[in-house]
Short mmCIF file of C-alpha atoms in Angstrom, two decimals:
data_model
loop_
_atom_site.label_atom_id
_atom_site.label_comp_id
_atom_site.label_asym_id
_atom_site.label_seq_id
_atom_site.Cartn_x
_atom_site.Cartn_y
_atom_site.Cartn_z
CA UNK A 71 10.69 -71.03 11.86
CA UNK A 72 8.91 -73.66 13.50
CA UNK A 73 11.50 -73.95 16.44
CA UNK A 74 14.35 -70.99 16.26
CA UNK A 75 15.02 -67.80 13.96
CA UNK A 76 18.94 -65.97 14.58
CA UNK A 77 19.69 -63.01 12.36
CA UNK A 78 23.35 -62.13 12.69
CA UNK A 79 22.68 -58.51 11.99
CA UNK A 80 19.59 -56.56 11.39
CA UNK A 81 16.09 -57.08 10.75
CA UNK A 82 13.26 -55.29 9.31
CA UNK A 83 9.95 -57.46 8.82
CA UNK A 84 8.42 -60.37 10.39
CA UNK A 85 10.15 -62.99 12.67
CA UNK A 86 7.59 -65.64 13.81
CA UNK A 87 8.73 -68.64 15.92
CA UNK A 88 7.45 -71.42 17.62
CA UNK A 89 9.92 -71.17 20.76
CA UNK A 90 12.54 -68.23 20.05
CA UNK A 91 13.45 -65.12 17.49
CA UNK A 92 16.88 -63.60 18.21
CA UNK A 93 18.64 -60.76 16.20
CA UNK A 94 22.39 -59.82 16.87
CA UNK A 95 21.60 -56.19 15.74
CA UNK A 96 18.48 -53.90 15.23
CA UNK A 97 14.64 -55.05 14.69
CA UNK A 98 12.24 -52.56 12.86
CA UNK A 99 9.33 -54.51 12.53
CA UNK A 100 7.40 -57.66 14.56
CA UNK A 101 8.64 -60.42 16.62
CA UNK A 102 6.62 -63.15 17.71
CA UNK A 103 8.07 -66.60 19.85
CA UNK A 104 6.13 -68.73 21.62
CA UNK A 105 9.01 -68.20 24.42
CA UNK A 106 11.70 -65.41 24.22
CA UNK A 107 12.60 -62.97 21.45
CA UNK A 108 15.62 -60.82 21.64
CA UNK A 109 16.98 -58.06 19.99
CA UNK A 110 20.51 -57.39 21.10
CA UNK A 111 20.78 -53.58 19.42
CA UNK A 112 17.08 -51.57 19.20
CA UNK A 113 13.74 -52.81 18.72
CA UNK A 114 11.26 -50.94 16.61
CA UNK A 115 7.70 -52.15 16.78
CA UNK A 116 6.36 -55.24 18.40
CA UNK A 117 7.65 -57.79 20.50
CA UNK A 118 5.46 -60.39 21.59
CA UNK A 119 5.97 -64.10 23.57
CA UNK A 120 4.83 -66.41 26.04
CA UNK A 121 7.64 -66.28 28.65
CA UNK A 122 10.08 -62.98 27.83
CA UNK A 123 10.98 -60.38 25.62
CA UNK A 124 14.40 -58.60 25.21
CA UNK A 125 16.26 -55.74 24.10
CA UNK A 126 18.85 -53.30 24.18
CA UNK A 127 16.37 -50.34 23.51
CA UNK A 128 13.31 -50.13 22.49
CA UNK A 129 10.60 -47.96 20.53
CA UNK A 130 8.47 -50.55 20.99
CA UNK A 131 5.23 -52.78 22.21
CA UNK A 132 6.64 -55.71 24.29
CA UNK A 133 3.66 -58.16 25.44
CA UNK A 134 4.90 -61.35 27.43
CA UNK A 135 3.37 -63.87 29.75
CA UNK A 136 6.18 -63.55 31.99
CA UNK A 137 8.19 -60.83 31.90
CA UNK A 138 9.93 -57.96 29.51
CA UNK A 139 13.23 -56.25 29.35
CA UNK A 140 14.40 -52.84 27.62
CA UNK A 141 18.06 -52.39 29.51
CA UNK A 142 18.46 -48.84 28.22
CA UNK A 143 16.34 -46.05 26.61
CA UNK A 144 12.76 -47.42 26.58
CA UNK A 145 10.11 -45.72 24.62
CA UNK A 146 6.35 -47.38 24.45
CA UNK A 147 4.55 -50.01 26.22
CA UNK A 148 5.34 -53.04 28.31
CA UNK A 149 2.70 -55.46 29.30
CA UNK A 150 3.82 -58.37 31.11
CA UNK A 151 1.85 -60.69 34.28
CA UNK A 152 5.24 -60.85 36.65
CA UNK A 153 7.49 -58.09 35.78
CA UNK A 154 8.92 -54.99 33.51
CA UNK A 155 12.45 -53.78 33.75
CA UNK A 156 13.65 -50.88 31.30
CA UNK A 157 15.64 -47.45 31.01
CA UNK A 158 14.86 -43.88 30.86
CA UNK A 159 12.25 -42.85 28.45
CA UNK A 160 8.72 -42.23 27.42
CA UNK A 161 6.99 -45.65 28.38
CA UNK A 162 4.72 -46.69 30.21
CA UNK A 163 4.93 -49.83 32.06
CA UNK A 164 1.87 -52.31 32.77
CA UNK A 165 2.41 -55.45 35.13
CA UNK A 166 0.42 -58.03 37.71
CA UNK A 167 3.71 -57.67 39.97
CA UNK A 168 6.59 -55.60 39.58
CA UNK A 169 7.55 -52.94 37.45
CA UNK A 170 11.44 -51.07 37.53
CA UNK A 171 12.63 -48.19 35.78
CA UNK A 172 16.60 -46.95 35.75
CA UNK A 173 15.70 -43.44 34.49
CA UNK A 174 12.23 -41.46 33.80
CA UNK A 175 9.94 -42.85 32.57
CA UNK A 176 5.63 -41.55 31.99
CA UNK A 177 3.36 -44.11 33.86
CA UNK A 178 3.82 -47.33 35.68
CA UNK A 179 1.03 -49.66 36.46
CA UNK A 180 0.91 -52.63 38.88
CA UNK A 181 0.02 -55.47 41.32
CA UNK A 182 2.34 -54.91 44.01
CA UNK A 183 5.30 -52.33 43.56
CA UNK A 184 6.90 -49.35 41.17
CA UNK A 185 10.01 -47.92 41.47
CA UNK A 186 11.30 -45.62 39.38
CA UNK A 187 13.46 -42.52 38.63
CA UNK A 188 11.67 -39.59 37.61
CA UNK A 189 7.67 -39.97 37.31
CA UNK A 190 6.03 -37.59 34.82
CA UNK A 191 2.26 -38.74 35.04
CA UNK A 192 1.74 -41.45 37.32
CA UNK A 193 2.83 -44.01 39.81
CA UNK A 194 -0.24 -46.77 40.58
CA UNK A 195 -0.07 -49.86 42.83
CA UNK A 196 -2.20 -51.50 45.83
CA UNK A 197 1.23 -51.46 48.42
CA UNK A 198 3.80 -49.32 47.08
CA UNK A 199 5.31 -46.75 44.45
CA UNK A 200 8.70 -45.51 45.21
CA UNK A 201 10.50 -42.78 42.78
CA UNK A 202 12.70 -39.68 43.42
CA UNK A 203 10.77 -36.91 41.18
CA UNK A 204 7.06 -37.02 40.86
CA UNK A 205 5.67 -34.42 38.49
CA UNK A 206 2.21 -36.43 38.29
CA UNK A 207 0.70 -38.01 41.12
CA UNK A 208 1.14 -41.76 42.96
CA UNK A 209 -1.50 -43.85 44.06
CA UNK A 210 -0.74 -46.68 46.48
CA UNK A 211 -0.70 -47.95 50.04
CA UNK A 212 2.72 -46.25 50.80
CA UNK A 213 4.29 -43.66 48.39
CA UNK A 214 8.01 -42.73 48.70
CA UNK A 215 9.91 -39.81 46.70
CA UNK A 216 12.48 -37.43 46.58
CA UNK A 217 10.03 -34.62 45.75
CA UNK A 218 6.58 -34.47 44.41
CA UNK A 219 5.23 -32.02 42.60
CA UNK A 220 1.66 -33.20 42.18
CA UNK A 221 -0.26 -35.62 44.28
CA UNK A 222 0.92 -38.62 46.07
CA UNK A 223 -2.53 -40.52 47.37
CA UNK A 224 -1.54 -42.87 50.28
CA UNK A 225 -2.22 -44.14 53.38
CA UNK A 226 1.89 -43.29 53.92
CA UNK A 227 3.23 -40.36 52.37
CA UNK A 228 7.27 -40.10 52.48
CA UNK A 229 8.49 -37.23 50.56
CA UNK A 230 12.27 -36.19 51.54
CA UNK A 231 12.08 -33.19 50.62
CA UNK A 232 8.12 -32.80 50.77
CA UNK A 233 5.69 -31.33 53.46
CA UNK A 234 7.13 -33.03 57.04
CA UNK A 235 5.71 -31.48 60.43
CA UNK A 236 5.85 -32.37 63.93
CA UNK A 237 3.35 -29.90 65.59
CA UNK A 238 2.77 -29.33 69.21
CA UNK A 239 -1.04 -28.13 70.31
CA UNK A 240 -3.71 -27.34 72.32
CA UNK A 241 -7.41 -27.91 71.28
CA UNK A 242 -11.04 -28.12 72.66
CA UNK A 243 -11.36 -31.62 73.23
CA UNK A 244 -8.10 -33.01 74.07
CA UNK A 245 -6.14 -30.32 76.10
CA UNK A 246 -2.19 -31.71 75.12
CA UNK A 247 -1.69 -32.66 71.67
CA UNK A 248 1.10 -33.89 69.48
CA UNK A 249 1.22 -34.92 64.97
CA UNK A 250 3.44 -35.95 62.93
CA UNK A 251 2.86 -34.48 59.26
CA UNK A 252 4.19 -36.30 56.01
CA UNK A 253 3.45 -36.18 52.69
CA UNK A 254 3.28 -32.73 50.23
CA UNK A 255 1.36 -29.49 50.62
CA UNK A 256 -1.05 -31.02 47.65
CA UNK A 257 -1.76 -33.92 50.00
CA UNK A 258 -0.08 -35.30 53.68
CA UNK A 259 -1.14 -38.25 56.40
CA UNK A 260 -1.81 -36.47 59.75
CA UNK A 261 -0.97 -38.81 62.63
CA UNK A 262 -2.04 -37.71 66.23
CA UNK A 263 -1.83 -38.31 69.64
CA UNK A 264 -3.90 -36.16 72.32
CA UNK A 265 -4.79 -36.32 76.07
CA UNK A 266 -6.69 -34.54 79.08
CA UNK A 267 -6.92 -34.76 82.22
CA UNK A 268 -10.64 -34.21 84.25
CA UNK A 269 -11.41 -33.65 87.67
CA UNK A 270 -12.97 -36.95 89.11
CA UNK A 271 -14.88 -36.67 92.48
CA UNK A 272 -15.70 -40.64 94.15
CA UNK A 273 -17.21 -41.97 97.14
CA UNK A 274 -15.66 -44.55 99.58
CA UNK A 275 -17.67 -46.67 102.07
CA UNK A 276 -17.49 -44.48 104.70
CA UNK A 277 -19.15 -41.77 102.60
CA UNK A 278 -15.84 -39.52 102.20
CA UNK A 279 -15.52 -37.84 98.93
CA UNK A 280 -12.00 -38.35 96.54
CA UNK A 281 -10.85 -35.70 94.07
CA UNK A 282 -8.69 -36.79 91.41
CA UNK A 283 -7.36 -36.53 88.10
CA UNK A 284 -8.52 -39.15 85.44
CA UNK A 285 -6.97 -39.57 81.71
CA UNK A 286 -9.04 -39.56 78.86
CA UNK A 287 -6.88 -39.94 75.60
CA UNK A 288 -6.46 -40.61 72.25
CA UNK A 289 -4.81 -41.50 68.55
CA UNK A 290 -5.94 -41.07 65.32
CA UNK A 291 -5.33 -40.55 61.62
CA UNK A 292 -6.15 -37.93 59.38
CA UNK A 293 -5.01 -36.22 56.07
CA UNK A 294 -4.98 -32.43 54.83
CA UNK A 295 -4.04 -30.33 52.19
CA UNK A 296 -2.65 -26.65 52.70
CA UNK A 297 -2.72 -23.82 50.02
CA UNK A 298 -0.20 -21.01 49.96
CA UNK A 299 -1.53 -17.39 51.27
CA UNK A 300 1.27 -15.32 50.76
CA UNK A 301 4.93 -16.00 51.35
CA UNK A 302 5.14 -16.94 54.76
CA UNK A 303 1.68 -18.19 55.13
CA UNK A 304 -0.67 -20.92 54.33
CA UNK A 305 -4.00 -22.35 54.70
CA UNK A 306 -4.73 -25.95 56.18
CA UNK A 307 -7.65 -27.95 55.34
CA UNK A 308 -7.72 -31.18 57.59
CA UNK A 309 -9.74 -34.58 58.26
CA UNK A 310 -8.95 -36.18 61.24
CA UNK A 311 -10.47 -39.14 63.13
CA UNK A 312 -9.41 -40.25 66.35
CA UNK A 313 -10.08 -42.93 68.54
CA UNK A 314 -11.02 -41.79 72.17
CA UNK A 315 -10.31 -43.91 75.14
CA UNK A 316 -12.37 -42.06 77.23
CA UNK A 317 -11.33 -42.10 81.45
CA UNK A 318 -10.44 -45.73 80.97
CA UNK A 319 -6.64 -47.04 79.72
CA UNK A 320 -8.78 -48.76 76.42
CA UNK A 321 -12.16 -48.37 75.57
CA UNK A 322 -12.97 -51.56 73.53
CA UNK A 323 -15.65 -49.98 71.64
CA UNK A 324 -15.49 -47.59 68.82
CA UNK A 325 -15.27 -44.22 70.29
CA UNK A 326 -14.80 -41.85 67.37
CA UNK A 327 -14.09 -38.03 67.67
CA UNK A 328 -13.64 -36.55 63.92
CA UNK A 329 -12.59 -33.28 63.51
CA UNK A 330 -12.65 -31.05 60.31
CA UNK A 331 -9.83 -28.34 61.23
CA UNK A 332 -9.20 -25.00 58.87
CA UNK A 333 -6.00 -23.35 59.93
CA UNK A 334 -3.80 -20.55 59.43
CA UNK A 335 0.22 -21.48 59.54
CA UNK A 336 2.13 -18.21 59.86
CA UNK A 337 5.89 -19.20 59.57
CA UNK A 338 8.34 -17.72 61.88
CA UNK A 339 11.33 -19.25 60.90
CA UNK A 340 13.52 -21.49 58.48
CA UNK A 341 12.00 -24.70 60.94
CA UNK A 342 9.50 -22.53 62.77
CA UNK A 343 6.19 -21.69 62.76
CA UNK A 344 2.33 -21.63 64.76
CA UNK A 345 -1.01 -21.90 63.43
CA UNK A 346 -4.29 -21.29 64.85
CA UNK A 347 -8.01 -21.96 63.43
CA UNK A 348 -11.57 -23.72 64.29
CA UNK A 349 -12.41 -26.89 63.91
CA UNK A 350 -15.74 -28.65 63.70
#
């Protein structure tokens, strides 16, 4: 049709269009508008437009220069620039924005933001992936889940049921220290806070000598990964850098202590547990 094709019930072939293709029913075959196509009941094969693509389910490739919808089961591949909405399945989703999922679904890929229901293989975006089970891994700026069982990669980690410390210590180089653990045992964002106090000894004019106590302290970010020993054990592999403001309230310069830490986290109860080990 050179402007509009409508197909009261179902259609298996070739709708081609110059602005829209819409079927009441089912499509087995290939749609292609140079705006919309729909396909009220399921789509099988190829949907492909300038602005959007639609349908009830879909088996199916749906390419648009705008956006695509598949408002329940969704199994295949949606490409759009702006946005992909669908249901549970086994697609994957590719977009320059967006890109929502009401169920399961295998990968999502974007500019800006996932969210999802369950995640088999993988969650990817510059800012943020949010899902409730992970089996695969996400890979973004901030990653939130219910529970991951592979690798979430960010700069925030937020895993509700996940690997979540807060973790009072003592080390070599700051004598009080306090973190704040988030992410899973695969992989977790160390945040840290530390101070000490040294012995200062000044002179005033007349030549008298002043003890006192000056603060030297510090923040800094880090991330680890801990492997499982033995039931109540594990072992801790950490990166931390931290910032050093060093007998001063702010030292403008860089002033970077980095520690590689390998420690041993003995638990002692349900919410309990120390740990002890070197770091270099």
């Amino acid at each position: 049709g050179g402007i509009f094709n409508s197909i009261k019930q179902d259609m298996r072939g070739i709708q081609v269009a110059g602005v829209g293709n819409h079927v009441n029913e089912n499509v087995v075959g290939t749609q292609v508008g140079g705006i919309f196509n729909v396909a009220r009941g399921k789509a099988e094969g190829v949907q492909a437009s300038g602005i959007f693509n639609y349908a009830k389910k879909a088996t199916a490739i749906q390419a648009a220069g705008i956006f695509n919808i598949a408002d329940d089961c969704f199994s295949g591949l949606q490409v759009a620039p702006i946005m992909n909405s669908a249901g549970p399945g086994m697609g994957v989703q590719v977009s320059g924005l967006m890109n929502i999922n009401h169920g399961g679904i295998k990968t999502q890929v974007s500019g800006l933001m996932n969210i999802a229901g369950d995640v088999d293989y993988a969650q990817i975006s510059p800012v943020m992936n949010i899902a409730k089970k992970v089996k695969g891994f996400q890979f973004g700026l901030i990653n939130v889940a219910d529970t991951v069982s592979g690798v979430p990669i960010g700069l925030l980690n937020l895993v509700r049921k996940g690997y979540n410390r807060v973790e009072i210590f003592a080390g070599e180089s700051l004598v009080a220290n306090a973190g704040l653990k988030l992410g899973a045992r695969s992989f977790y964002n160390i945040f840290q806070i530390g101070a000490r106090w040294d012995n200062e000894i000044t002179m005033d004019l007349n030549g008298n000598e002043n003890k006192g106590n000056v603060l030297t302290w510090g923040f800094g970010y880090g991330f680890g990964t801990a492997f499982k020993l033995n039931k109540k054990s594990l072992l801790n592999i950490e990166l931390v850098g931290m910032h050093i403001n060093e007998r001063e309230e702010w030292t403008d310069e860089l002033n970077l202590l980095g520690q590689l830490r390998f420690l041993v986290d003995m638990r002692l109860g349900r919410r309990t547990s120390i740990f002890v080990g070197p770091t270099g």
